[in-house]
Short mmCIF file of C-alpha atoms in Angstrom, two decimals:
data_model
loop_
_atom_site.label_atom_id
_atom_site.label_comp_id
_atom_site.label_asym_id
_atom_site.label_seq_id
_atom_site.Cartn_x
_atom_site.Cartn_y
_atom_site.Cartn_z
CA GLU A 131 -21.82 -12.27 6.28
CA ASP A 132 -19.34 -9.54 6.09
CA GLN A 133 -17.82 -9.04 9.40
CA VAL A 134 -14.87 -6.60 10.80
CA THR A 135 -13.44 -6.96 14.40
CA GLN A 136 -11.27 -5.07 15.87
CA SER A 137 -9.18 -5.65 18.96
CA PRO A 138 -8.30 -4.45 21.58
CA GLU A 139 -11.62 -2.54 22.03
CA ALA A 140 -9.81 0.06 24.49
CA LEU A 141 -5.74 0.37 24.96
CA ARG A 142 -4.18 3.00 27.30
CA LEU A 143 -0.55 3.57 26.75
CA GLN A 144 2.49 5.53 27.93
CA GLU A 145 3.81 8.47 25.75
CA GLY A 146 6.51 6.96 23.73
CA GLU A 147 5.42 3.12 24.11
CA SER A 148 4.63 2.04 20.86
CA SER A 149 1.90 -1.05 19.93
CA SER A 150 -0.32 -2.19 17.32
CA LEU A 151 -3.88 -2.34 16.84
CA ASN A 152 -5.49 -5.25 14.77
CA CYS A 153 -8.65 -5.59 12.28
CA SER A 154 -9.49 -9.14 10.97
CA TYR A 155 -12.05 -9.33 8.50
CA THR A 156 -14.22 -11.46 6.82
CA VAL A 157 -15.74 -10.41 3.39
CA SER A 158 -16.51 -11.74 0.01
CA GLY A 159 -14.89 -9.35 -2.80
CA LEU A 160 -12.71 -6.92 -0.93
CA ARG A 161 -12.18 -3.87 -2.62
CA GLY A 162 -9.94 -1.97 -0.05
CA LEU A 163 -9.30 -1.65 3.68
CA PHE A 164 -9.63 1.55 5.06
CA TRP A 165 -8.37 3.30 8.50
CA TYR A 166 -9.79 6.09 9.94
CA ARG A 167 -9.62 8.41 13.07
CA GLN A 168 -12.33 9.55 14.99
CA ASP A 169 -12.17 12.08 18.05
CA PRO A 170 -15.19 12.33 20.72
CA GLY A 171 -18.16 13.96 19.00
CA LYS A 172 -16.72 14.27 15.45
CA GLY A 173 -16.89 12.65 12.19
CA PRO A 174 -13.87 10.14 10.77
CA GLU A 175 -11.02 11.50 9.63
CA PHE A 176 -9.07 9.53 6.81
CA LEU A 177 -5.64 8.02 7.44
CA PHE A 178 -5.21 5.10 5.21
CA THR A 179 -6.19 2.73 2.19
CA LEU A 180 -4.65 -0.68 1.44
CA TYR A 181 -5.98 -2.62 -1.77
CA SER A 182 -3.58 -5.94 -1.20
CA ALA A 183 -1.88 -8.18 0.67
CA GLY A 184 1.70 -7.04 1.51
CA GLU A 185 0.97 -3.38 0.91
CA GLU A 186 2.02 -0.59 3.62
CA LYS A 187 1.02 2.99 4.47
CA GLU A 188 3.12 5.17 6.63
CA LYS A 189 2.21 8.77 8.06
CA GLU A 190 4.05 10.33 10.91
CA ARG A 191 3.63 7.94 13.88
CA LEU A 192 1.24 5.28 12.09
CA LYS A 193 2.05 2.44 9.68
CA ALA A 194 -0.76 0.34 8.45
CA THR A 195 -0.21 -3.15 7.02
CA LEU A 196 -2.24 -5.76 5.14
CA THR A 197 -2.71 -9.23 5.14
CA LYS A 198 -5.19 -11.66 3.46
CA LYS A 199 -7.22 -11.97 6.36
CA GLU A 200 -5.85 -8.75 8.87
CA SER A 201 -5.03 -5.32 9.04
CA PHE A 202 -2.70 -4.06 11.72
CA LEU A 203 -2.30 0.05 12.60
CA HIS A 204 1.40 0.41 14.14
CA ILE A 205 1.62 3.29 16.33
CA THR A 206 5.34 4.25 16.86
CA ALA A 207 6.39 6.47 19.89
CA PRO A 208 2.81 8.02 20.46
CA LYS A 209 2.09 11.25 21.86
CA PRO A 210 -0.81 12.24 23.71
CA GLU A 211 -2.35 13.95 20.68
CA ASP A 212 -2.69 10.57 19.01
CA SER A 213 -5.63 9.70 21.73
CA ALA A 214 -8.37 9.08 19.40
CA THR A 215 -10.88 6.01 18.44
CA TYR A 216 -9.46 4.03 15.34
CA LEU A 217 -11.85 2.75 13.04
CA CYS A 218 -11.05 0.11 10.56
CA ALA A 219 -13.46 -0.37 7.13
CA VAL A 220 -13.49 -2.50 4.51
CA GLN A 221 -15.14 -1.67 1.10
CA ILE A 222 -17.86 -3.92 -0.70
CA ILE A 223 -19.60 -3.61 -3.62
CA GLN A 224 -23.12 -4.45 -3.51
CA GLY A 225 -24.93 -1.93 -5.84
CA ALA A 226 -23.48 0.86 -3.63
CA GLN A 227 -20.01 0.94 -2.43
CA LYS A 228 -20.51 0.59 0.95
CA LEU A 229 -18.03 0.68 3.91
CA VAL A 230 -18.51 -2.02 6.93
CA PHE A 231 -16.81 -0.63 9.98
CA GLY A 232 -15.33 -2.32 12.65
CA GLN A 233 -16.30 -1.31 16.50
CA GLY A 234 -13.12 0.88 16.54
CA THR A 235 -10.37 0.83 19.12
CA ARG A 236 -10.16 3.76 21.72
CA LEU A 237 -6.41 4.78 22.44
CA THR A 238 -5.50 6.81 24.99
CA ILE A 239 -2.10 8.21 25.22
CA ASN A 240 -0.99 9.07 28.84
CA PRO A 241 1.84 12.09 29.08
CA GLU B 926 -11.73 23.03 -1.37
CA THR B 927 -14.20 22.87 0.95
CA GLY B 928 -14.77 19.46 2.88
CA VAL B 929 -18.24 17.88 3.66
CA THR B 930 -20.51 20.15 5.73
CA GLN B 931 -23.53 18.85 7.38
CA SER B 932 -26.33 20.47 9.27
CA PRO B 933 -27.66 20.98 11.98
CA THR B 934 -24.93 19.99 14.43
CA HIS B 935 -27.17 18.69 17.24
CA LEU B 936 -30.64 18.13 17.08
CA ILE B 937 -33.38 16.81 19.68
CA LYS B 938 -36.83 15.66 18.92
CA THR B 939 -39.49 13.55 20.32
CA ARG B 940 -40.61 10.09 19.73
CA GLY B 941 -42.97 9.86 16.53
CA GLN B 942 -41.93 13.35 15.04
CA GLN B 943 -39.40 13.59 11.53
CA VAL B 944 -36.54 14.93 11.01
CA THR B 945 -34.46 15.97 8.29
CA LEU B 946 -30.76 16.23 7.97
CA ARG B 947 -28.70 17.89 5.40
CA CYS B 948 -25.14 17.39 3.89
CA SER B 949 -23.33 19.06 1.30
CA SER B 950 -20.44 16.98 -0.78
CA GLN B 951 -16.84 17.70 -0.98
CA SER B 952 -16.37 19.86 -4.32
CA GLY B 953 -16.17 17.36 -7.14
CA HIS B 954 -17.89 14.54 -5.37
CA ASN B 955 -20.77 12.94 -7.09
CA THR B 956 -21.48 10.29 -4.27
CA VAL B 957 -23.14 10.69 -0.98
CA SER B 958 -23.49 8.05 1.50
CA TRP B 959 -25.10 8.26 4.83
CA TYR B 960 -23.94 6.25 7.72
CA GLN B 961 -25.70 5.98 11.63
CA GLN B 962 -23.26 5.71 14.57
CA ALA B 963 -24.68 4.73 17.76
CA LEU B 964 -22.53 5.50 21.05
CA GLY B 965 -19.37 3.40 21.35
CA GLN B 966 -20.11 1.71 18.02
CA GLY B 967 -18.86 1.75 14.47
CA PRO B 968 -20.99 3.25 11.99
CA GLN B 969 -23.54 1.63 9.99
CA PHE B 970 -24.40 2.18 6.30
CA ILE B 971 -27.74 3.32 5.65
CA PHE B 972 -27.88 4.08 1.67
CA GLN B 973 -26.01 5.66 -0.76
CA TYR B 974 -26.82 8.23 -3.77
CA TYR B 975 -25.06 8.64 -6.86
CA ARG B 976 -25.91 11.31 -9.73
CA GLU B 977 -29.17 11.35 -7.74
CA GLU B 978 -30.18 7.79 -7.70
CA GLU B 979 -30.22 5.60 -4.36
CA ASN B 980 -27.67 2.69 -5.70
CA GLY B 981 -27.60 0.72 -2.55
CA ARG B 982 -29.03 0.32 1.11
CA GLY B 983 -28.32 -1.37 4.15
CA ASN B 984 -30.68 -3.12 6.81
CA PHE B 985 -32.41 -0.10 7.64
CA PRO B 986 -36.19 0.19 7.19
CA PRO B 987 -38.35 2.44 4.81
CA ARG B 988 -38.84 5.19 7.18
CA PHE B 989 -35.16 6.33 6.40
CA SER B 990 -35.60 7.84 3.14
CA GLY B 991 -33.15 10.19 1.56
CA LEU B 992 -32.67 12.59 -1.44
CA GLN B 993 -29.69 13.70 -3.85
CA PHE B 994 -29.93 17.00 -5.36
CA PRO B 995 -28.24 18.27 -8.83
CA ASN B 996 -25.57 19.85 -7.30
CA TYR B 997 -24.61 16.46 -5.02
CA SER B 998 -26.24 17.58 -1.74
CA SER B 999 -28.28 15.34 0.00
CA GLU B 1000 -30.90 14.97 2.74
CA LEU B 1001 -31.61 12.13 4.85
CA ASN B 1002 -35.46 12.00 6.22
CA VAL B 1003 -36.17 9.85 9.07
CA ASN B 1004 -40.27 9.48 10.04
CA ALA B 1005 -41.83 8.03 13.09
CA LEU B 1006 -38.80 8.59 14.83
CA GLU B 1007 -38.11 5.82 17.88
CA LEU B 1008 -35.80 6.40 20.93
CA ASP B 1009 -33.16 3.85 19.07
CA ASP B 1010 -32.64 6.37 16.43
CA SER B 1011 -30.79 8.69 18.81
CA ALA B 1012 -27.39 8.79 17.11
CA LEU B 1013 -24.40 10.62 15.01
CA TYR B 1014 -25.63 10.62 11.64
CA LEU B 1015 -22.61 10.94 9.48
CA CYS B 1016 -22.50 11.97 5.52
CA ALA B 1017 -19.52 10.84 3.59
CA SER B 1018 -18.86 12.22 -0.07
CA SER B 1019 -16.76 10.53 -2.82
CA LEU B 1020 -15.97 10.24 -6.55
CA GLY B 1021 -18.32 7.09 -6.99
CA THR B 1022 -15.38 5.21 -8.71
CA PRO B 1023 -14.25 1.70 -7.01
CA GLN B 1024 -12.20 1.79 -4.24
CA GLU B 1025 -12.62 5.61 -3.78
CA THR B 1026 -11.93 7.41 -0.51
CA GLN B 1027 -15.20 8.22 1.34
CA TYR B 1028 -14.61 11.50 3.21
CA PHE B 1029 -17.01 12.04 5.98
CA GLY B 1030 -18.71 15.32 7.45
CA PRO B 1031 -19.00 16.38 11.10
CA GLY B 1032 -21.95 14.37 11.84
CA THR B 1033 -25.17 15.37 13.10
CA ARG B 1034 -25.99 14.45 16.71
CA LEU B 1035 -29.70 13.42 17.09
CA LEU B 1036 -31.58 13.02 20.43
CA VAL B 1037 -34.74 11.16 20.30
CA LEU B 1038 -36.60 11.55 23.72
#
């Protein structure tokens, strides 16, 4: 069964304290791995897509990396405005191109 | 370029009622996917429409149904509402080609009493 697991479930950091979020997956026929940011009560906002092991993408204080079994979202010197839930999803093709999501990591950055 | 929009933003229904949620896809996108997100969970795939045809479905009962219109906007209909249907319903649009990014709307918050 296709499965995505994110850890930790929640993470609280001080402003400027760097850390990493993990996304591990077991899927057949991975087409892409996606990271989204979701603010409370809002829809997910697209951050990155990774397609192959070894690939890296960066945007401001965020960097996403991909191996054959997991992805990391590294956050460097975070600010309070980086507080959000970060969702990882893998795209699989079963007729539809569907996204299978993890449960998310709730990140809080304290000033 | 306008993004994905959804209506209404919030909705309260009672058990047994029916509800229709609406989604307008991003300009140029021909594929719409619907997801259900329970509180504290990741979104769960309901189904996807490509050029007005359903081309895939998740583990949701037949009382969840949908439509896609010629302008690629879409509706999600839920009959015989149950308390567990209370969730954030998300619509995402994409170009429909493999590996394309799905862009999400703001969601409709449904509460079933």
